[in-house]
Amino acid sequence: MVSLAGETGEEIWSYTVPDGEAFSAGFSANGSKVWVAHGPGDEPPRSTLILDAVTGEMTGEFDAREGELPWESPWDLSAIGDGERVLEFQGPNFENRIYSVLEREDNQVRWRQERPLGCEGAPGDLSAQAGHHIYDGLVVVLVVCSPQGYETFGEPRTYAVVALDLKDGREVWRREFPDPEGVSSSSLRFSGIDDRVLFSSTRFSEAHLIEVEDGETLTFEEGWGVGLYPEGVLIASGTAGAVSGYRLWDGNETRTESVLPPTEVVEAEQAVPLAEGLVTIADPGRDGPSVEFTFWGTEASGSIEAPQEVSGASEWVREVPGAVLLGVRRDAGVRTLVAYR
């Protein structure tokens, strides 16, 4: 695992896992710590090292209790609080997923769910805990309720966003959103940054921005939310496969707009908003990704030439301090990182 400077790509620190060992890593909720787990064999590792994200120095160690880890799936280190550890139990299609919270200091279980959360608006439906976000002593859980289960399509559903106290599992607040048509699970968007979470879908034209502290909800009803970023919620118009334009919404009446040329076909997942404008990525074919930048409030897009050695399809694009980072999958299976200032 390697830490790179966003502006230069210079290596800051690295951590090497012994050859042949299983390996997993993730960040703490506020990004200040890196959690690294590795061990021999195919079984999930039971000891997690805690590294300082800035220096790479080891600051502690956390041992999982016997029987706390799911044997059928790797350890998920993306769901971590700074004082507690939320362990996910992966069941089929999320329907058997429950949460347990353990104290990091003494490795004792604080609380454990007996069953997944349900929906007050659909008390008899099957429920699945399909995602979560941790911030400041709360874990916010996305709950999907449906009469026939999580993977069904075309029947009424209810979605609940529920905040639980990490100390005792007590429910702090909940917001529920009925969906009479029943959208596909793959179209749901649920993400969080610091004190806000976004819930939306590519199949209904609204996005819900929810404050983690008290559950206050703001709704945008003129498009669907692609994702939540430091600059705000990226709202798309059009369809998921052919987006005609984007808005950047920060939760109030201040909205900036970027209208893409109508001939362009842009996958909405391949777009990142910046303070000055929008970066979009298209995959025209084997020639490599096409990168464009559009200033907010304009229709003019400028193309950015990708390095000649980059070919294949782009896997993801995201903003890091000092650059926009593009991950590219090449034909031979090699992955390449390209940074744009």
Coordinates of C-alpha atoms in Angstrom, one line a residue:
M1 CA 0.0 0.0 0.0
V2 CA 1.5 3.4 -1.1
S3 CA 0.6 6.9 -0.2
L4 CA 1.2 9.4 -3.0
A5 CA 1.2 13.2 -3.1
G6 CA -1.8 14.4 -5.2
E7 CA 0.1 17.2 -7.1
T8 CA 3.3 15.3 -7.9
G9 CA 2.7 11.6 -7.5
E10 CA 5.7 11.5 -5.2
E11 CA 5.7 8.6 -2.7
I12 CA 5.1 9.8 0.8
W13 CA 5.1 6.4 2.6
S14 CA 4.4 2.8 2.0
Y15 CA 3.5 -0.4 3.8
T16 CA 4.5 -3.8 2.5
V17 CA 2.5 -6.9 3.2
P18 CA 4.4 -10.2 3.3
D19 CA 4.2 -12.3 0.2
G20 CA 1.3 -14.8 0.1
E21 CA -0.8 -13.2 2.9
A22 CA -4.4 -12.1 2.6
F23 CA -4.6 -8.3 2.6
S24 CA -7.3 -5.7 3.3
A25 CA -7.2 -1.9 4.0
G26 CA -9.5 1.0 4.6
F27 CA -9.7 4.5 6.0
S28 CA -11.3 5.7 9.3
A29 CA -14.5 7.7 9.0
N30 CA -12.6 11.1 9.1
G31 CA -9.7 9.9 6.9
S32 CA -7.1 10.4 9.6
K33 CA -6.2 6.7 10.0
V34 CA -5.5 3.8 7.7
W35 CA -6.6 0.3 8.9
V36 CA -4.5 -2.6 7.5
A37 CA -5.3 -6.3 8.0
H38 CA -3.2 -9.2 6.7
G39 CA -2.4 -12.7 7.6
P40 CA -1.6 -16.2 6.2
G41 CA -4.0 -18.5 4.5
D42 CA -7.5 -17.9 3.0
E43 CA -9.2 -17.0 6.3
P44 CA -9.9 -13.4 7.1
P45 CA -7.2 -11.8 9.2
R46 CA -8.0 -11.2 12.9
S47 CA -5.5 -8.5 13.7
T48 CA -5.8 -4.9 12.3
L49 CA -3.0 -2.4 12.4
I50 CA -3.8 1.3 12.7
L51 CA -1.6 3.7 10.7
D52 CA -1.4 7.5 10.7
A53 CA -2.7 8.5 7.3
V54 CA -0.2 11.4 7.0
T55 CA 3.0 9.7 8.1
G56 CA 2.3 6.0 7.8
E57 CA 3.4 5.4 11.4
M58 CA 1.7 2.6 13.3
T59 CA -0.4 4.1 16.2
G60 CA -2.2 1.0 17.5
E61 CA -3.6 -2.4 16.8
F62 CA -7.1 -3.9 17.0
D63 CA -7.9 -7.6 17.4
A64 CA -11.3 -9.0 16.3
R65 CA -13.1 -11.3 18.7
E66 CA -13.4 -14.9 17.9
G67 CA -16.5 -15.5 15.7
E68 CA -17.0 -11.8 14.9
L69 CA -15.9 -12.1 11.3
P70 CA -18.0 -13.5 8.4
W71 CA -16.4 -16.6 7.0
E72 CA -18.1 -16.3 3.6
S73 CA -16.6 -12.9 2.6
P74 CA -13.4 -10.8 3.1
W75 CA -13.1 -8.3 5.9
D76 CA -14.6 -5.0 5.0
L77 CA -12.5 -2.2 6.4
S78 CA -14.5 0.6 4.8
A79 CA -16.9 0.9 7.8
I80 CA -14.8 2.2 10.6
G81 CA -15.4 4.7 13.4
D82 CA -12.4 6.3 15.1
G83 CA -13.4 5.0 18.6
E84 CA -15.5 2.0 17.5
R85 CA -15.4 -0.6 14.8
V86 CA -18.6 -1.5 12.9
L87 CA -18.4 -5.0 11.6
E88 CA -20.5 -6.0 8.6
F89 CA -22.0 -9.5 8.3
Q90 CA -22.5 -10.0 4.6
G91 CA -25.5 -12.1 3.8
P92 CA -27.0 -13.0 0.4
N93 CA -28.1 -9.7 -1.3
F94 CA -27.6 -7.8 2.0
E95 CA -30.8 -9.3 3.4
N96 CA -28.9 -11.0 6.3
R97 CA -26.5 -8.2 7.0
I98 CA -26.4 -7.0 10.6
Y99 CA -24.1 -4.7 12.5
S100 CA -22.0 -5.1 15.6
V101 CA -20.0 -2.4 17.3
L102 CA -16.9 -3.3 19.3
E103 CA -14.8 -1.0 21.5
R104 CA -11.4 -0.5 19.9
E105 CA -9.6 -0.2 23.3
D106 CA -10.8 -3.4 25.1
N107 CA -12.2 -5.4 22.1
Q108 CA -15.6 -5.8 23.9
V109 CA -18.9 -5.8 22.0
R110 CA -20.9 -2.7 22.7
W111 CA -24.1 -3.8 20.9
R112 CA -25.2 -6.2 18.2
Q113 CA -28.3 -6.2 16.0
E114 CA -30.5 -9.2 16.2
R115 CA -32.0 -8.5 12.8
P116 CA -31.8 -5.9 10.0
L117 CA -33.7 -2.6 10.5
G118 CA -37.2 -2.4 8.9
C119 CA -39.5 0.3 7.6
E120 CA -42.3 1.8 9.6
G121 CA -44.3 2.5 6.4
A122 CA -44.1 -1.2 5.4
P123 CA -43.9 -3.2 8.6
G124 CA -44.5 -6.6 7.0
D125 CA -42.0 -6.3 4.2
L126 CA -38.6 -8.0 4.0
S127 CA -35.7 -5.6 4.6
A128 CA -32.1 -5.3 3.7
Q129 CA -29.4 -2.9 5.1
A130 CA -27.9 -1.8 1.8
G131 CA -25.3 0.7 2.9
H132 CA -24.1 3.0 5.7
H133 CA -22.1 6.1 6.6
I134 CA -20.4 6.9 9.9
Y135 CA -20.0 10.4 11.2
D136 CA -19.5 11.9 14.7
G137 CA -20.9 9.0 16.8
L138 CA -23.7 8.1 14.4
V139 CA -24.0 5.3 11.8
V140 CA -26.6 6.2 9.1
V141 CA -28.0 3.1 7.5
L142 CA -29.9 2.8 4.2
V143 CA -32.7 0.2 4.5
V144 CA -34.6 -1.2 1.5
C145 CA -38.0 -2.8 2.2
S146 CA -40.0 -4.9 -0.3
P147 CA -42.7 -7.6 -0.1
Q148 CA -40.6 -10.1 -2.1
G149 CA -37.1 -9.1 -1.1
Y150 CA -34.2 -6.8 -2.0
E151 CA -33.6 -8.0 -5.6
T152 CA -37.2 -7.8 -6.9
F153 CA -38.1 -5.2 -9.4
G154 CA -41.4 -3.5 -10.3
E155 CA -43.3 -3.9 -7.0
P156 CA -43.8 -1.2 -4.3
R157 CA -40.9 -0.4 -2.1
T158 CA -40.0 1.7 0.9
Y159 CA -36.6 3.2 1.6
A160 CA -35.6 4.3 5.1
V161 CA -32.5 6.3 6.1
V162 CA -32.0 5.6 9.8
A163 CA -29.4 7.0 12.2
L164 CA -28.2 4.8 15.1
D165 CA -26.1 5.9 18.0
L166 CA -22.7 4.1 17.9
K167 CA -22.6 3.9 21.7
D168 CA -25.7 1.8 22.2
G169 CA -27.5 1.2 18.9
R170 CA -30.4 3.5 19.8
E171 CA -32.3 4.9 16.9
V172 CA -31.8 8.7 16.8
W173 CA -33.9 9.6 13.7
R174 CA -35.3 8.1 10.5
R175 CA -36.6 9.4 7.1
E176 CA -38.7 7.2 4.9
F177 CA -39.3 7.5 1.1
P178 CA -42.1 5.4 -0.5
D179 CA -41.6 4.2 -4.1
P180 CA -44.8 2.8 -5.6
E181 CA -43.1 1.6 -8.8
G182 CA -40.1 -0.2 -7.3
V183 CA -36.8 0.8 -8.9
S184 CA -33.9 -1.6 -9.4
S185 CA -31.5 -1.9 -6.6
S186 CA -28.6 -1.2 -8.9
S187 CA -29.9 2.2 -9.7
L188 CA -29.8 3.4 -6.0
R189 CA -27.2 6.0 -4.9
F190 CA -26.3 6.3 -1.3
S191 CA -23.1 8.1 -0.2
G192 CA -21.9 10.3 2.6
I193 CA -19.3 13.1 3.2
D194 CA -18.8 14.3 6.7
D195 CA -22.1 15.6 8.1
R196 CA -24.3 14.9 5.0
V197 CA -25.7 11.8 3.2
L198 CA -27.2 11.6 -0.3
F199 CA -30.0 9.2 -1.2
S200 CA -31.2 9.1 -4.8
S201 CA -31.8 6.8 -7.8
T202 CA -31.2 7.0 -11.5
R203 CA -34.9 6.0 -12.1
F204 CA -36.7 8.8 -10.2
S205 CA -36.0 12.5 -10.7
E206 CA -35.2 13.6 -7.2
A207 CA -32.3 13.7 -4.8
H208 CA -32.5 13.8 -1.0
L209 CA -29.7 15.5 0.9
I210 CA -29.9 14.6 4.6
E211 CA -28.1 16.2 7.5
V212 CA -26.5 13.5 9.7
E213 CA -26.9 15.3 13.0
D214 CA -30.7 15.8 13.0
G215 CA -32.0 14.2 9.8
E216 CA -33.1 17.5 8.2
T217 CA -33.8 16.7 4.6
L218 CA -33.6 18.9 1.5
T219 CA -34.9 17.6 -1.8
F220 CA -34.0 18.4 -5.4
E221 CA -36.8 17.4 -7.7
E222 CA -35.4 18.3 -11.2
G223 CA -32.9 15.5 -11.8
W224 CA -31.2 12.5 -10.1
G225 CA -28.2 12.7 -7.9
V226 CA -25.0 11.2 -9.3
G227 CA -23.0 11.6 -6.1
L228 CA -22.1 13.7 -3.1
Y229 CA -18.8 15.6 -3.3
P230 CA -17.1 18.3 -1.2
E231 CA -18.4 20.9 -3.6
G232 CA -22.0 19.7 -3.3
V233 CA -24.4 17.2 -4.9
L234 CA -23.9 16.5 -8.6
I235 CA -27.3 16.4 -10.3
A236 CA -27.8 15.0 -13.8
S237 CA -30.5 15.5 -16.3
G238 CA -31.2 12.9 -19.1
T239 CA -30.7 9.2 -18.5
A240 CA -27.9 7.3 -16.8
G241 CA -26.4 6.3 -20.2
A242 CA -26.8 9.7 -22.0
V243 CA -26.6 12.7 -19.7
S244 CA -27.5 16.1 -21.3
G245 CA -26.3 18.3 -18.5
Y246 CA -25.3 18.7 -14.9
R247 CA -26.1 20.9 -11.9
L248 CA -24.0 21.4 -8.8
W249 CA -26.4 21.8 -5.8
D250 CA -25.1 22.6 -2.3
G251 CA -28.5 22.3 -0.5
N252 CA -29.9 25.8 -0.9
E253 CA -30.9 28.0 -3.9
T254 CA -27.3 28.4 -5.1
R255 CA -27.0 26.2 -8.2
T256 CA -24.4 26.2 -10.9
E257 CA -25.0 24.6 -14.2
S258 CA -23.0 22.9 -17.0
V259 CA -24.7 22.0 -20.2
L260 CA -22.8 19.4 -22.3
P261 CA -22.9 19.4 -26.1
P262 CA -26.0 17.4 -27.1
T263 CA -24.0 15.1 -29.3
E264 CA -22.0 13.8 -26.4
V265 CA -22.9 10.6 -24.7
V266 CA -21.4 10.6 -21.2
E267 CA -21.8 8.0 -18.5
A268 CA -22.8 9.8 -15.4
E269 CA -20.5 7.8 -13.1
Q270 CA -17.6 9.3 -15.0
A271 CA -18.0 12.9 -13.9
V272 CA -16.4 14.8 -11.1
P273 CA -17.4 18.4 -10.1
L274 CA -14.8 20.9 -9.1
A275 CA -15.2 24.5 -7.8
E276 CA -14.4 25.9 -11.3
G277 CA -16.2 23.4 -13.5
L278 CA -16.9 19.8 -14.4
V279 CA -14.5 17.0 -15.5
T280 CA -16.1 14.3 -17.6
I281 CA -14.6 11.1 -18.9
A282 CA -15.8 9.2 -22.0
D283 CA -14.5 5.8 -23.3
P284 CA -14.6 6.1 -27.1
G285 CA -12.8 2.7 -27.6
R286 CA -9.3 1.3 -27.6
D287 CA -7.8 4.7 -28.2
G288 CA -8.2 5.5 -24.5
P289 CA -10.3 7.7 -22.4
S290 CA -11.5 11.1 -23.6
V291 CA -11.2 13.8 -20.8
E292 CA -13.1 17.1 -21.0
F293 CA -13.5 20.1 -18.7
T294 CA -16.4 22.4 -18.8
F295 CA -16.6 25.7 -16.8
W296 CA -19.8 26.1 -14.8
G297 CA -22.4 28.3 -16.6
T298 CA -21.0 27.6 -20.0
E299 CA -21.5 25.2 -22.9
A300 CA -17.9 25.2 -24.1
S301 CA -15.9 22.1 -23.3
G302 CA -12.2 21.8 -23.7
S303 CA -10.6 18.4 -24.4
I304 CA -7.6 17.3 -22.4
E305 CA -5.2 14.9 -24.3
A306 CA -4.6 11.7 -22.4
P307 CA -1.0 10.4 -22.2
Q308 CA -0.2 8.3 -25.3
E309 CA 0.6 5.2 -23.2
V310 CA -2.9 5.1 -21.6
S311 CA -5.3 2.8 -23.4
G312 CA -8.3 0.8 -22.5
A313 CA -11.4 1.8 -20.5
S314 CA -11.5 4.1 -17.5
E315 CA -12.6 2.5 -14.3
W316 CA -13.1 5.5 -12.1
V317 CA -12.3 9.2 -11.8
R318 CA -12.1 11.2 -8.5
E319 CA -10.7 14.3 -7.0
V320 CA -7.7 14.2 -4.7
P321 CA -5.8 17.1 -3.1
G322 CA -4.1 18.9 -5.9
A323 CA -5.4 16.8 -8.9
V324 CA -8.1 14.8 -10.6
L325 CA -7.2 11.1 -10.6
L326 CA -8.2 8.8 -13.4
G327 CA -7.9 5.0 -13.0
V328 CA -7.5 3.2 -16.3
R329 CA -7.8 -0.6 -17.0
R330 CA -5.6 -1.7 -19.9
D331 CA -6.0 -4.7 -22.1
A332 CA -3.3 -6.7 -20.4
G333 CA -4.9 -6.3 -17.0
V334 CA -2.4 -3.5 -16.0
R335 CA -4.0 -0.6 -14.1
T336 CA -2.7 2.9 -14.6
L337 CA -3.2 6.0 -12.6
V338 CA -3.2 9.4 -14.4
A339 CA -3.4 12.7 -12.5
Y340 CA -4.6 16.0 -14.1
R341 CA -4.1 19.3 -12.5

